[in-house]
Coordinates of C-alpha atoms and ligand atoms in Angstrom, one line a residue:
M248 CA 86.1 241.5 171.5
I249 CA 85.3 238.0 170.4
S250 CA 86.3 235.0 172.5
A251 CA 89.4 232.9 171.8
D252 CA 87.3 230.0 170.6
E253 CA 85.4 232.3 168.2
A254 CA 88.7 233.7 166.9
L255 CA 90.1 230.3 166.2
K256 CA 86.9 229.3 164.4
R257 CA 87.0 232.4 162.3
L258 CA 90.7 231.6 161.4
Q259 CA 89.9 228.0 160.6
D260 CA 86.9 228.9 158.4
G261 CA 89.1 231.5 156.6
N262 CA 91.8 229.0 156.0
K263 CA 89.3 226.5 154.6
R264 CA 88.1 229.1 152.2
F265 CA 91.8 229.9 151.2
V266 CA 92.6 226.2 150.7
A267 CA 89.4 225.8 148.6
G268 CA 90.3 228.8 146.5
I269 CA 87.2 230.6 147.7
R270 CA 87.5 234.3 148.5
G271 CA 84.7 234.5 151.0
N272 CA 85.8 237.6 152.9
K273 CA 85.4 240.4 150.5
K274 CA 87.2 242.8 152.8
A275 CA 90.3 240.6 152.6
H276 CA 90.9 241.6 149.0
I277 CA 90.2 245.3 149.0
T278 CA 92.9 247.9 149.0
S279 CA 90.8 250.8 150.4
I280 CA 91.0 252.1 154.0
P281 CA 88.7 250.2 156.4
E282 CA 85.6 251.9 157.8
N283 CA 87.1 252.7 161.2
K284 CA 90.6 253.9 160.2
D285 CA 91.2 255.7 163.5
R286 CA 91.0 252.6 165.7
Q287 CA 92.0 249.0 165.1
N288 CA 90.3 246.1 166.7
P289 CA 92.1 242.9 165.7
F290 CA 90.4 239.7 166.9
A291 CA 93.7 237.7 166.7
I292 CA 97.4 238.2 167.1
I293 CA 99.5 236.1 164.6
L294 CA 103.2 235.5 165.1
G295 CA 104.3 234.1 161.8
C296 CA 107.3 233.7 159.5
S297 CA 108.4 236.3 157.1
D298 CA 108.3 233.7 154.4
S299 CA 106.5 235.2 151.4
R300 CA 104.4 232.0 151.0
V301 CA 102.6 232.5 154.3
P302 CA 101.0 235.9 154.5
A303 CA 98.5 235.6 157.4
E304 CA 95.8 237.8 156.1
I305 CA 95.6 235.8 152.9
V306 CA 96.0 232.3 154.2
F307 CA 93.2 233.1 156.8
D308 CA 91.1 235.1 154.3
Q309 CA 90.8 238.1 156.6
G310 CA 90.3 241.7 155.9
M311 CA 92.2 244.8 156.9
G312 CA 92.1 245.4 160.7
G313 CA 91.2 241.8 161.6
L314 CA 94.6 240.5 162.5
F315 CA 97.6 242.0 164.3
V316 CA 100.5 240.3 162.5
I317 CA 104.1 240.0 163.7
R318 CA 106.4 238.4 161.1
V319 CA 110.0 237.4 161.5
A320 CA 112.0 234.7 159.7
G321 CA 111.5 231.5 161.5
N322 CA 108.6 232.9 163.6
I323 CA 110.9 233.2 166.6
V324 CA 110.0 235.1 169.8
A325 CA 112.6 237.7 170.7
P326 CA 111.9 240.5 173.1
S327 CA 110.7 242.8 170.3
Q328 CA 108.1 240.2 169.1
L329 CA 107.0 239.6 172.7
G330 CA 106.6 243.3 173.2
S331 CA 104.5 243.6 170.1
I332 CA 102.2 240.8 171.4
E333 CA 101.9 242.5 174.7
F334 CA 101.1 245.8 173.0
A335 CA 98.2 244.3 171.1
V336 CA 96.8 242.5 174.1
E337 CA 97.0 245.6 176.3
N338 CA 95.8 248.1 173.8
F339 CA 93.2 246.1 171.8
G340 CA 92.1 243.4 174.3
T341 CA 92.9 240.7 171.7
Q342 CA 92.5 237.4 173.4
S343 CA 94.0 235.0 170.8
V344 CA 97.7 234.6 170.1
I345 CA 98.5 232.2 167.3
V346 CA 102.0 231.0 166.4
L347 CA 101.9 230.2 162.7
G348 CA 104.7 227.8 161.7
H349 CA 104.9 226.3 158.2
S350 CA 106.6 223.5 156.3
S351 CA 109.9 224.0 154.3
C352 CA 110.9 227.1 156.4
G353 CA 114.1 228.5 154.9
A354 CA 115.1 230.2 158.2
V355 CA 114.8 226.9 160.1
T356 CA 116.6 225.0 157.3
A357 CA 119.4 227.6 157.3
T358 CA 119.7 227.3 161.1
L359 CA 119.9 223.5 161.0
D360 CA 122.4 223.7 158.1
D361 CA 124.5 226.2 160.1
I362 CA 124.5 224.0 163.1
K363 CA 125.7 221.0 161.0
Q364 CA 128.3 223.0 159.1
P365 CA 128.9 226.5 160.4
R366 CA 129.4 229.1 157.6
T367 CA 132.1 231.7 157.8
Q368 CA 130.5 234.4 155.5
V369 CA 127.1 235.0 157.3
H370 CA 126.1 238.6 157.8
S371 CA 126.2 239.4 161.6
N372 CA 122.4 240.0 161.8
V373 CA 121.6 236.8 160.0
F374 CA 123.9 235.1 162.5
L375 CA 122.0 236.6 165.4
L376 CA 118.7 235.3 163.9
L377 CA 120.3 231.8 163.5
I378 CA 121.4 231.8 167.1
E379 CA 117.9 233.0 168.3
S380 CA 116.3 230.3 166.2
A381 CA 118.6 227.6 167.5
Q382 CA 117.8 228.5 171.1
Q383 CA 114.1 228.1 170.7
Ligands
LIG254 ZN1 109.6 230.3 157.6

């Protein structure tokens, strides 16, 4: 397993390629099964938002098997997300955990809007998400 510093450098380099519009990691854009399909060996764990504009593998220009990604609207840490992180650390030895926030997050905006002016017609599960986000 690579060190946390190496993992961060790999992510930063991948993001630079993404921003520049360069697809340097050819494995990031294939749809076939990776060479070692029986065992995964992710070098980083990413807790990111479910927002369709921030897919971790693409914004970090990484291939299949490189990242263990947990996505939830607002990239909040509830027990299930924490358990997923612990699972990856314990089973794969991954040393880097990255929390990937982003600008113009709809979940954060909805939470702030709901705090300012509570809505009455919010689905119960969305309401739970809003509450969890507000408690962060
Ligand atoms: Zn978001």
